[in-house]
Tab-separated table of C-alpha atoms and ligand atoms in Angstrom:
chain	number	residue	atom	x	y	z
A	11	UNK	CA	12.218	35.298	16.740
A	12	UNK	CA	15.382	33.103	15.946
A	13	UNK	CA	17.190	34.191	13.019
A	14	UNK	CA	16.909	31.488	10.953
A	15	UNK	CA	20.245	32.117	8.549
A	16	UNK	CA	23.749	31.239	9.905
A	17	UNK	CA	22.389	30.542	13.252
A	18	UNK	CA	21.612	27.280	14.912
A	19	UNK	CA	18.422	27.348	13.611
A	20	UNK	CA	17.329	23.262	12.087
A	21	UNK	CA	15.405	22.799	9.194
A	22	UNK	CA	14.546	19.146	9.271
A	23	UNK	CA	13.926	17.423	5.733
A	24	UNK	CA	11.862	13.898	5.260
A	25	UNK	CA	13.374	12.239	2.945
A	26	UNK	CA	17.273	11.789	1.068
A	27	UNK	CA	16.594	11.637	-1.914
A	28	UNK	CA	17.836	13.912	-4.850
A	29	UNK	CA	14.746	16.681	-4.226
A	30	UNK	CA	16.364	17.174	-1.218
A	31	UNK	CA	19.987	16.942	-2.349
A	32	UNK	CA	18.996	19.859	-4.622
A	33	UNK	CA	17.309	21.808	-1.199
A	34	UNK	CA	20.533	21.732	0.447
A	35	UNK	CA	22.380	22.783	-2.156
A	36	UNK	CA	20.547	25.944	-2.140
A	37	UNK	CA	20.366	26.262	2.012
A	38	UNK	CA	24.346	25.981	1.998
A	39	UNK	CA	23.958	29.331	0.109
A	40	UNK	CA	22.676	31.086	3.472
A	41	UNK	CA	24.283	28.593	5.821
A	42	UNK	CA	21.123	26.900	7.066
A	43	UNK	CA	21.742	24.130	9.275
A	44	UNK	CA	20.247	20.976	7.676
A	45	UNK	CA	19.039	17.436	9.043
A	46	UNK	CA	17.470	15.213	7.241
A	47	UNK	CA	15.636	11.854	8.006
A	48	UNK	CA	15.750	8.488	5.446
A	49	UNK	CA	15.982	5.086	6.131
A	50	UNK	CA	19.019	4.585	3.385
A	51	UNK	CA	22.178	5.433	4.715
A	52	UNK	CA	23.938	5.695	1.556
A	53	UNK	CA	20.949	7.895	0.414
A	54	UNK	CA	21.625	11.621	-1.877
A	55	UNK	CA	21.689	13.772	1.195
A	56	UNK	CA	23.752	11.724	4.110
A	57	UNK	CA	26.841	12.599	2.617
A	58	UNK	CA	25.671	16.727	2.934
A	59	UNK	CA	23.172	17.330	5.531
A	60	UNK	CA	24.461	18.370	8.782
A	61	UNK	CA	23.009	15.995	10.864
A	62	UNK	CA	21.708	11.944	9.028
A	63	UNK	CA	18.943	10.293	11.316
A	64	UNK	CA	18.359	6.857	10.034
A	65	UNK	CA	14.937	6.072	10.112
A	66	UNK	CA	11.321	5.787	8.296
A	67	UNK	CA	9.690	8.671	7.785
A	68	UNK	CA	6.859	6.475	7.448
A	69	UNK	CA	7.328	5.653	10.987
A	70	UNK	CA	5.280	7.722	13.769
A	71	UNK	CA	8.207	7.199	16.326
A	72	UNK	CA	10.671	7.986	13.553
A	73	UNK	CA	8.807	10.948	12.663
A	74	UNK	CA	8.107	12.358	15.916
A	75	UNK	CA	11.633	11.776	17.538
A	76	UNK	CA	12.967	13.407	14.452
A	77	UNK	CA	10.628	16.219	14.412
A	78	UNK	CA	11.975	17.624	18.193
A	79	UNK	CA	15.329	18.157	17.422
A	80	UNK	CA	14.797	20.489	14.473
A	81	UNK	CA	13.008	24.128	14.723
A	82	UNK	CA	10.552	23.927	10.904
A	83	UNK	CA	10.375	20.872	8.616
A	84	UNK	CA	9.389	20.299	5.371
A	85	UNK	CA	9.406	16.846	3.151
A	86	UNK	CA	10.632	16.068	-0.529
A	87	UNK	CA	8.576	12.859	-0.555
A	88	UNK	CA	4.711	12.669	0.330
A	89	UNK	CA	4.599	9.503	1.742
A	90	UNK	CA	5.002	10.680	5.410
A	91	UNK	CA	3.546	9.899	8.316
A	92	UNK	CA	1.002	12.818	9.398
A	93	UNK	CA	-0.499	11.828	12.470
A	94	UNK	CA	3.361	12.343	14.048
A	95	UNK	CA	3.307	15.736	11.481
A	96	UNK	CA	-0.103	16.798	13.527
A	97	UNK	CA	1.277	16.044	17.110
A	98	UNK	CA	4.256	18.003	16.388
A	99	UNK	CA	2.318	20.943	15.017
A	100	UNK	CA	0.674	20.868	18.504
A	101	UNK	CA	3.516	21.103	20.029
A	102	UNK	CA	4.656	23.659	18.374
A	103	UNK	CA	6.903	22.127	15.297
A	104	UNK	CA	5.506	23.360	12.154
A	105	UNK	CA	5.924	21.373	9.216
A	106	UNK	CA	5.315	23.062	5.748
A	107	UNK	CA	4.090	22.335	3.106
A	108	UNK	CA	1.340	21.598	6.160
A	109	UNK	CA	-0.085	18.212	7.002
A	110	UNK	CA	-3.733	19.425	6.382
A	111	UNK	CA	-3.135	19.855	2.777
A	112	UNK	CA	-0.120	16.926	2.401
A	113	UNK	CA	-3.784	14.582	3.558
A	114	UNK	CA	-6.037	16.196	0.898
A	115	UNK	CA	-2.814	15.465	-1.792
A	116	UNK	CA	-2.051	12.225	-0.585
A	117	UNK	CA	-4.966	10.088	-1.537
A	118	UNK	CA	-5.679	11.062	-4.796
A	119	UNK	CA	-9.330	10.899	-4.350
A	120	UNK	CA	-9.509	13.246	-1.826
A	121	UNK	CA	-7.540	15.389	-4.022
A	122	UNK	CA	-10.027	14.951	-7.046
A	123	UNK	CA	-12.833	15.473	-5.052
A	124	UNK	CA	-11.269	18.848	-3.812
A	125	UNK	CA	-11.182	19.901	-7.173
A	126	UNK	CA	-14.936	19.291	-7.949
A	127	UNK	CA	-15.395	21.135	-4.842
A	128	UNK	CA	-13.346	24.315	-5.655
A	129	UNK	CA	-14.834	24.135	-9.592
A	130	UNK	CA	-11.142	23.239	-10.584
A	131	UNK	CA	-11.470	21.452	-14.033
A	132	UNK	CA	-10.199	18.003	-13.732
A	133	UNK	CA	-11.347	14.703	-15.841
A	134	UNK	CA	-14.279	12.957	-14.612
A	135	UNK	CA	-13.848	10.233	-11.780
A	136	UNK	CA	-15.423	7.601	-9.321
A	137	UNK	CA	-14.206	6.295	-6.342
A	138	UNK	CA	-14.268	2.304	-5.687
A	139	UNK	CA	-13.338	0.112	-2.558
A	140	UNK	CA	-11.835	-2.454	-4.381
A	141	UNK	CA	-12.160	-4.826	-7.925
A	142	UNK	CA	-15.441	-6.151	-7.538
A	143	UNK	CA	-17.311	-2.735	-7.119
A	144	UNK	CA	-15.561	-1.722	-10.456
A	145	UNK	CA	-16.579	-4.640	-12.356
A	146	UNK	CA	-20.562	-3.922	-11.229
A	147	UNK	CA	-20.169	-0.725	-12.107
A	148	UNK	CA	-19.019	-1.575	-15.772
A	149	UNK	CA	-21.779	-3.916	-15.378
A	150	UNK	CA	-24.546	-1.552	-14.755
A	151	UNK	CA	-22.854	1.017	-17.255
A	152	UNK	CA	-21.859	3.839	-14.700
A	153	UNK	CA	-18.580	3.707	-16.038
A	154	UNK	CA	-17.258	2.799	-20.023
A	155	UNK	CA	-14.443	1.819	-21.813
A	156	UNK	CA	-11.611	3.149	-22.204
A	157	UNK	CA	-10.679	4.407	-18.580
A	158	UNK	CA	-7.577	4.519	-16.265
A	159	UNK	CA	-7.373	3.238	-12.813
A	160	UNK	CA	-5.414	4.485	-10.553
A	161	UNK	CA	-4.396	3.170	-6.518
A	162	UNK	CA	-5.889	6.359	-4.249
A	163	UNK	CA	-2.615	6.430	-2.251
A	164	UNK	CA	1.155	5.390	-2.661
A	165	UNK	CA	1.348	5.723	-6.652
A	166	UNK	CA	4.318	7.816	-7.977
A	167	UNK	CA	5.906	8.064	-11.707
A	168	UNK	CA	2.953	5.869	-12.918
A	169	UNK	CA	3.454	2.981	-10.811
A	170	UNK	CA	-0.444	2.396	-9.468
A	171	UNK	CA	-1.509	3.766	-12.879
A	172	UNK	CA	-3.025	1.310	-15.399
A	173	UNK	CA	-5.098	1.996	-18.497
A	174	UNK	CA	-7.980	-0.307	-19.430
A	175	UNK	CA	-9.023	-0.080	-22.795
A	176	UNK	CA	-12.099	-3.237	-23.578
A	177	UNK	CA	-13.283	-6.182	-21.229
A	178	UNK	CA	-10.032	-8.165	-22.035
A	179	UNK	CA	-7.961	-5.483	-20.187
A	180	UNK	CA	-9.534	-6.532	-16.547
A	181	UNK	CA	-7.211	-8.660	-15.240
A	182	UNK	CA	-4.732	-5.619	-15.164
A	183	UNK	CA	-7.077	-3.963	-12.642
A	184	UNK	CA	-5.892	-3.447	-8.576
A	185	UNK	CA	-7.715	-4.906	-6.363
A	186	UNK	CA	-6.994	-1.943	-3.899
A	187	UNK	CA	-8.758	1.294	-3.042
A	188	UNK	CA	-8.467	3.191	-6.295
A	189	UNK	CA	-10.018	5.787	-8.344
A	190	UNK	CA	-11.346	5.051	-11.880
A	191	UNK	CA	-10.940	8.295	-14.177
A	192	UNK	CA	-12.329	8.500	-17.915
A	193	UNK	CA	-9.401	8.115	-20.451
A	194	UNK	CA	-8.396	11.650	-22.150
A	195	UNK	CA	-7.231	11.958	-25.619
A	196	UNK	CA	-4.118	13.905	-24.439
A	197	UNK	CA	-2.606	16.461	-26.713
A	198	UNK	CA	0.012	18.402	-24.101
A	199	UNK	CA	1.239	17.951	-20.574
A	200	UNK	CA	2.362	20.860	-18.936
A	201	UNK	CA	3.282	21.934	-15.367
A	202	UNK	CA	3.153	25.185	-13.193
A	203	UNK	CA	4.983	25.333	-9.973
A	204	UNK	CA	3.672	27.598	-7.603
A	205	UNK	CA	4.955	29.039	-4.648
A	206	UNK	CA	3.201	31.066	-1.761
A	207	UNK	CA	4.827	31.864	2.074
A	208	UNK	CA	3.254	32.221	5.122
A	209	UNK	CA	2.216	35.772	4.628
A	210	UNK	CA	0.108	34.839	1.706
A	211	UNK	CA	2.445	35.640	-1.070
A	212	UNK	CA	2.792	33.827	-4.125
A	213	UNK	CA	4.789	33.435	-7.282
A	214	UNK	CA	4.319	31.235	-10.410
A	215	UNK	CA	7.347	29.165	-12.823
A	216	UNK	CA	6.994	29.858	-16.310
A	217	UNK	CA	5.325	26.949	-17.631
A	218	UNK	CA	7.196	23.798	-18.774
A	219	UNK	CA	6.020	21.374	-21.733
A	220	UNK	CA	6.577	17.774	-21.058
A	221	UNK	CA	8.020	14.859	-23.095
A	222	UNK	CA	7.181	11.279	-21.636
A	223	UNK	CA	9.080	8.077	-22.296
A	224	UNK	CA	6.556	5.664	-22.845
A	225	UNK	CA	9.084	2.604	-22.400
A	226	UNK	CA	9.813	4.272	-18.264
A	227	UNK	CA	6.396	5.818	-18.048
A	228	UNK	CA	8.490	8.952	-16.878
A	229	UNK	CA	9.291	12.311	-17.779
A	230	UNK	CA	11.833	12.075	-20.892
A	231	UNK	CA	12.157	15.749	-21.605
A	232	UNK	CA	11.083	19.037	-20.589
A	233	UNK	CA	11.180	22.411	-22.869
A	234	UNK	CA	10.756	25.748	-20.632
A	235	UNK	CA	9.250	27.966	-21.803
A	236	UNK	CA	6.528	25.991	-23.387
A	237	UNK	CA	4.944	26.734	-26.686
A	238	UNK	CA	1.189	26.446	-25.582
A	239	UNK	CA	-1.087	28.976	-26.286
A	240	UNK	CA	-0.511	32.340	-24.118
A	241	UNK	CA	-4.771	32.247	-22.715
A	242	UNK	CA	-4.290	28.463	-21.789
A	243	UNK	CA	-0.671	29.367	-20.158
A	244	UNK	CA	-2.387	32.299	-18.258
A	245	UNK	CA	-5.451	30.166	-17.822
A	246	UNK	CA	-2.725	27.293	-16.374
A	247	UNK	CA	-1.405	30.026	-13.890
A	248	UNK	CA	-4.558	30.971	-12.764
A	249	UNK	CA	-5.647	27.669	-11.771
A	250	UNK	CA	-2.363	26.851	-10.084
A	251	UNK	CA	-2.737	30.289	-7.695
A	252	UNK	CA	-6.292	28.995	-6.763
A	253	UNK	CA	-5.346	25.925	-5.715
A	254	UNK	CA	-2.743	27.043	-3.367
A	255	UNK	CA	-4.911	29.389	-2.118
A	256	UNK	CA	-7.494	27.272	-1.573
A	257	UNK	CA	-5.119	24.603	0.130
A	258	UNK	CA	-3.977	27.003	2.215
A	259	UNK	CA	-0.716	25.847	1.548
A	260	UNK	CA	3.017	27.338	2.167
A	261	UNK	CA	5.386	26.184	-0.002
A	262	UNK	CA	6.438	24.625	-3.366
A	263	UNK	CA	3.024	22.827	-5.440
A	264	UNK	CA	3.812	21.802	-9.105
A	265	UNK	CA	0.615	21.314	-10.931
A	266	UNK	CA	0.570	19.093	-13.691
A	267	UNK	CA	-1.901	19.880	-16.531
A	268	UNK	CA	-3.512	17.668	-19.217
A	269	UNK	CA	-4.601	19.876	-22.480
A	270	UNK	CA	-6.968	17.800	-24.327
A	271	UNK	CA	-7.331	16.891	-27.894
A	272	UNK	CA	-10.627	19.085	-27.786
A	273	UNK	CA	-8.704	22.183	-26.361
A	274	UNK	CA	-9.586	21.901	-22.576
A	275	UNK	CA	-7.121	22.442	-19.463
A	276	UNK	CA	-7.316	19.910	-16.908
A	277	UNK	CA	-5.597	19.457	-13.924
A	278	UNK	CA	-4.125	15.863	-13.718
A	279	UNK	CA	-2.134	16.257	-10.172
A	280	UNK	CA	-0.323	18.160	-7.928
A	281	UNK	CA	2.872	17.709	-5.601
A	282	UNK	CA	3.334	19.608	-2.431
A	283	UNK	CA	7.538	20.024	-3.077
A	284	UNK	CA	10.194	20.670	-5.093
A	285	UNK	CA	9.703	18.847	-8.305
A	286	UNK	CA	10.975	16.875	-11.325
A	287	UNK	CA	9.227	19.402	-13.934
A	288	UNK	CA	11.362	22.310	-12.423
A	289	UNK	CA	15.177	21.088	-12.197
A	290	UNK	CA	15.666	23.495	-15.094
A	291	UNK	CA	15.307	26.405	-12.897
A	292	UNK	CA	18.576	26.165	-11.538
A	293	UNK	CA	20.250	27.520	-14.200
A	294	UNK	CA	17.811	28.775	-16.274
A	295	UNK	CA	15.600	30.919	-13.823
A	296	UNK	CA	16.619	33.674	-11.503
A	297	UNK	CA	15.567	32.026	-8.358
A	298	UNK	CA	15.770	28.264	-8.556
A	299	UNK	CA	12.459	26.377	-7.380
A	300	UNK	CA	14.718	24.838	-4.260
A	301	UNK	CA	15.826	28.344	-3.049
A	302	UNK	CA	12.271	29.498	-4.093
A	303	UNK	CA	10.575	26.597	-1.488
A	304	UNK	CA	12.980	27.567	1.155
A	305	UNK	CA	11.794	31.247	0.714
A	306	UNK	CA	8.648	30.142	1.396
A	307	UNK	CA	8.857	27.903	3.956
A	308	UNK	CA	11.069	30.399	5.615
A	309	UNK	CA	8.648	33.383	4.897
A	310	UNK	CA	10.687	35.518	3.479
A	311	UNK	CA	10.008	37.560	0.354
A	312	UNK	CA	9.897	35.202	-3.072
A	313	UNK	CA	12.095	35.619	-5.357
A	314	UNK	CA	12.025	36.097	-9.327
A	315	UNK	CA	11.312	33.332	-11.563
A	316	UNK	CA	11.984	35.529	-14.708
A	317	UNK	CA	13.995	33.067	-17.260
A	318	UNK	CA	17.260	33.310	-17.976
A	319	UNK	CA	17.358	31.844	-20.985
A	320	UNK	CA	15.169	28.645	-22.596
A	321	UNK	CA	16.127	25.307	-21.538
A	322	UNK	CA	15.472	21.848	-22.064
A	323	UNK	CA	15.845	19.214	-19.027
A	324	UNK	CA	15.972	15.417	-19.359
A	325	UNK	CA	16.326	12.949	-16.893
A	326	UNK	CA	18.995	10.359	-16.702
A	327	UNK	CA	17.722	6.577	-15.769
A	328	UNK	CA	19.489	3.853	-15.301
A	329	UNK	CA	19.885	2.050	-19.103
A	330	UNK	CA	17.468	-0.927	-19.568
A	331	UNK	CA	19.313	-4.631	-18.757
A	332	UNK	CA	22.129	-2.771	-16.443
A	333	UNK	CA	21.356	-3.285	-12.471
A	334	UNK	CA	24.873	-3.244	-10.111
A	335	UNK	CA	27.682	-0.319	-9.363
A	336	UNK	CA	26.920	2.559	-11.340
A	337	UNK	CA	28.831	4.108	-14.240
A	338	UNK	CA	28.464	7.292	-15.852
A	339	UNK	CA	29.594	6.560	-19.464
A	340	UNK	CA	30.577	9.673	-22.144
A	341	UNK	CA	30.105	12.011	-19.566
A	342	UNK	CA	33.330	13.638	-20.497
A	343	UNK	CA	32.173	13.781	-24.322
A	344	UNK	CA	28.949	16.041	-22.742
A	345	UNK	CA	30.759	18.417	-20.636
A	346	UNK	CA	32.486	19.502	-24.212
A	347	UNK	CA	29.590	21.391	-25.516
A	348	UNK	CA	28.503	24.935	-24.297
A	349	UNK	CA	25.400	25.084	-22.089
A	350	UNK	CA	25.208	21.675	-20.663
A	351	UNK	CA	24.809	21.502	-16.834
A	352	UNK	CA	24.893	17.777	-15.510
A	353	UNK	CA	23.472	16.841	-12.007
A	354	UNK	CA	24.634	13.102	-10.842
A	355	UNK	CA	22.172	12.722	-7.388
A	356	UNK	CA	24.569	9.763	-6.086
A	357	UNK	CA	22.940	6.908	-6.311
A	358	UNK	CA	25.361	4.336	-6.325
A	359	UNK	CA	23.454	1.301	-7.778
A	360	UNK	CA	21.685	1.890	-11.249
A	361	UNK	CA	18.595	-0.519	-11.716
A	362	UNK	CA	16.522	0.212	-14.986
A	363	UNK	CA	14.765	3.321	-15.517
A	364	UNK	CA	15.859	4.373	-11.633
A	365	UNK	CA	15.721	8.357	-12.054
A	366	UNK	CA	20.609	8.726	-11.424
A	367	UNK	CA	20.548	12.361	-11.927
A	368	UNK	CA	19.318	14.858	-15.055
A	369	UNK	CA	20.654	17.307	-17.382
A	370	UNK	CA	19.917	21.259	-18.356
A	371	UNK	CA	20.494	22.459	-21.384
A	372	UNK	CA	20.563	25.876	-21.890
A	373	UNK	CA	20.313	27.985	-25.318
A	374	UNK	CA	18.499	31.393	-26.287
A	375	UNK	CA	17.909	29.175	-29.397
A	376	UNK	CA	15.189	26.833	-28.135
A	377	UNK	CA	16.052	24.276	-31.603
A	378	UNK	CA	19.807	24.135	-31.009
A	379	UNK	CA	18.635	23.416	-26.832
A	380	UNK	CA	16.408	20.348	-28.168
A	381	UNK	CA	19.438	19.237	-30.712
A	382	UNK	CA	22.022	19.468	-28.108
A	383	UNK	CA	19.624	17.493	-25.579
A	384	UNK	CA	19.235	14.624	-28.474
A	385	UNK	CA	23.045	14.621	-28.341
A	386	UNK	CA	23.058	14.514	-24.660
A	387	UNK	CA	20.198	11.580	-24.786
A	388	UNK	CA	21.969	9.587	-27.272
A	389	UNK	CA	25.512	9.550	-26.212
A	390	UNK	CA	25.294	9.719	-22.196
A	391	UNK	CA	24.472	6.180	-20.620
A	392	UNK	CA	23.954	4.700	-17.064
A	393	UNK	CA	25.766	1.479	-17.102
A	394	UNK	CA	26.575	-0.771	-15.091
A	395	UNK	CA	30.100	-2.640	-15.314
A	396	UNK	CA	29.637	-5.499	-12.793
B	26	ADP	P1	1.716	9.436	-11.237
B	26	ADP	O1	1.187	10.056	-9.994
B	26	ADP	O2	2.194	8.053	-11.006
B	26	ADP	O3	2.710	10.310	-11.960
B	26	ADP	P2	-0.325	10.262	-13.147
B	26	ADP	O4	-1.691	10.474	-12.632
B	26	ADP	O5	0.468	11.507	-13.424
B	26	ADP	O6	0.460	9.250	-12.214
B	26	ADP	O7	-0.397	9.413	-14.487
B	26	ADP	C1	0.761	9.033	-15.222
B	26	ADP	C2	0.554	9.328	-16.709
B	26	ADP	O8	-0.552	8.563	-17.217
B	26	ADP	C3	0.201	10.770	-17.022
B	26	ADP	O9	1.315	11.593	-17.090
B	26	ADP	C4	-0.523	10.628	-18.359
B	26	ADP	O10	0.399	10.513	-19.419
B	26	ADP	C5	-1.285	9.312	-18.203
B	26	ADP	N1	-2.654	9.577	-17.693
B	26	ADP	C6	-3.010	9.776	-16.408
B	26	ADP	N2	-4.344	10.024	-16.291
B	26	ADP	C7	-4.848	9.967	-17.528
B	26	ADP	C8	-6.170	10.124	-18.081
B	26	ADP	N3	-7.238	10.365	-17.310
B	26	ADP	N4	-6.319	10.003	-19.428
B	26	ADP	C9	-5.240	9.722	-20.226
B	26	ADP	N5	-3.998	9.550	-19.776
B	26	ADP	C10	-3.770	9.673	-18.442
């Protein structure tokens, strides 16, 4: 067996972006060799991988071509192509998180219907071909007012996610394969990320409480730990364990929860990677979730995800009206207070809302975290000055 640390050992990664920015970061600790595949040149991880291939990973070819030069790969976006994924597992080439469970995730109603088949609670759902089959089935009152519809594959951060509330609404609908899910009076969102290696092992993040922006229809703001109710955090865990299990999965899966008004845990989604909902854990966890997923994926033994201290993470997008050569204004004034850890991912255009980087704040006082964070959220801005 090839040692896999400071040896010539590849770990190929689908995807530049800044999940995988932050998964190099934490390879460079053991000196793992890294190449990584994207079809932006000037994307977060050219500038450190070891080896840049420019190409889709949409792209069978891309994929496949890719795939043979490195030893394991693993993706930090999930809209890959899997039919190269499968070929190269023949071959030989394992990819984890694996392609059998990336296909169940991907189309999110193959991943509801997993749930009703493992009893997972999750909101009720149907499935529709297209606009016309959801319009008969308001018709013949299989499915009411409000509800939310959402595109069965290619949706992230809410895009393919609309929410009809009365007749007048319609017109919003897709007119693509979607999935139509009853409307839930919301109270919290939380997520677990779970990890588990290829001996079977597995390993929960304290659970984080999240704070949406509903101008972006993204995560604002994330307090870790949360301040839900210790049965429905245990509960949470639980529920995040099965589904790994039952996935079979190795890997990073963050598992984001809906508790309802009426006190019940749902499971909205999951993601087979690193995630947004557990940036914090860099400096505010013992193991960080990246280091955590390359345990995993690497089989060795997980690590601890005891906290450090309490944290709060928010995201920094791109300021509303500013599109053009990005600049980072008052970062200086930020770096001046105690506790405040800022990640820039490198993106050198800002564009509205566009996810630039994000910012841990750590404090064993969880009020003076959130009150440094409203500082943070108030005075740093993603400007353009073209
Ligand atoms: P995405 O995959 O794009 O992140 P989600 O399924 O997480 O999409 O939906 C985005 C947001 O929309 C959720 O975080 C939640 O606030 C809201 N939402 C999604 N599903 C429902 C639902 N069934 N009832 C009420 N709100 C929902």
């Amino acid at each position: 067996m090839k040692q896999k640390i400071s040896s010539d050992f590849k770990l190929g990664i689908l995807g530049g972006g800044q999940l995988g920015k932050m998964m190099i970061q934490a390879a460079s600790k053991w000196d793992i060799e890294i190449h990584v595949l994207d079809p932006d040149e000037s994307c977060s991880c050219s500038a450190l991988c070891h080896q840049f291939h420019h190409g889709s990973f949409k792209n069978y070819n891309d994929v496949l071509e890719f795939g043979r030069k490195v030893d394991i790969l693993t993706f930090e976006i999930e809209h890959i192509n899997i039919e190269a994924l499968k070929v190269l597992e023949k071959d030989g080439i394992k990819t984890y998180p694996q392609p059998e469970a990336l296909e169940i995730i991907q189309d999110k109603g193959i991943q509801k219907q997993f749930y009703s088949r493992h009893n997972i609670p999750t909101s009720n759902f149907h499935l529709f071909n297209n606009k016309k089959e959801i319009l008969n089935a308001i018709h013949d009152d299989i499915i009411h007012f409000p509800f939310i519809q959402k595109s069965r594959k290619d949706g992230y951060d809410g895009k393919g996610v609309v929410f009809i509330n009365d007749v007048h609404n319609l017109n919003r609908l897709f007119d693509v394969p979607s999935m139509i899910e009853e409307f839930i009076e919301i109270e919290k969102e939380i997520a677990v990320i779970v990890s588990r290696n290829e001996n079977g092992e597995t390993n929960t993040f304290p659970t984080v409480e999240m704070e949406f922006s509903s101008e972006a229809n993204l995560v604002e703001q994330l307090i870790c730990p949360s301040e839900i109710r210790t049965d429905l955090d245990h509960k949470a865990k639980e529920l995040a364990i099965s589904i790994i299990e039952n996935l079979n999965m190795v890997g990073n899966l963050a598992v984001e929860f809906f508790i309802s008004k009426n006190g019940q845990l749902l499971v909205n989604e999951v993601a087979p990677r690193p995630h947004n909902s557990g940036h914090q854990t860099i400096e505010a966890n013992i193991t960080s979730q990246f280091e955590q997923h390359l345990r995993a994926i690497l089989n060795y033994p997980l690590g601890s995800t005891k906290l450090l201290s309490p944290s709060v993470m928010l995201n920094i997008l791109g300021e509303p009206n500013h599109t053009g050569k990005v600049f980072y204004k008052n970062f200086e004034t930020c770096l001046s207070k105690e506790g405040i850890y800022i990640h820039i991912y490198g993106k050198k255009i800002t564009k509205p809302f566009r996810k630039m980087g994000h910012v841990t704040i750590v404090d064993e006082n969880m009020e003076k975290a959130k009150e440094k964070a409203k500082f943070v959220k108030e005075t740093l801005k993603v400007i353009s000055n073209d």
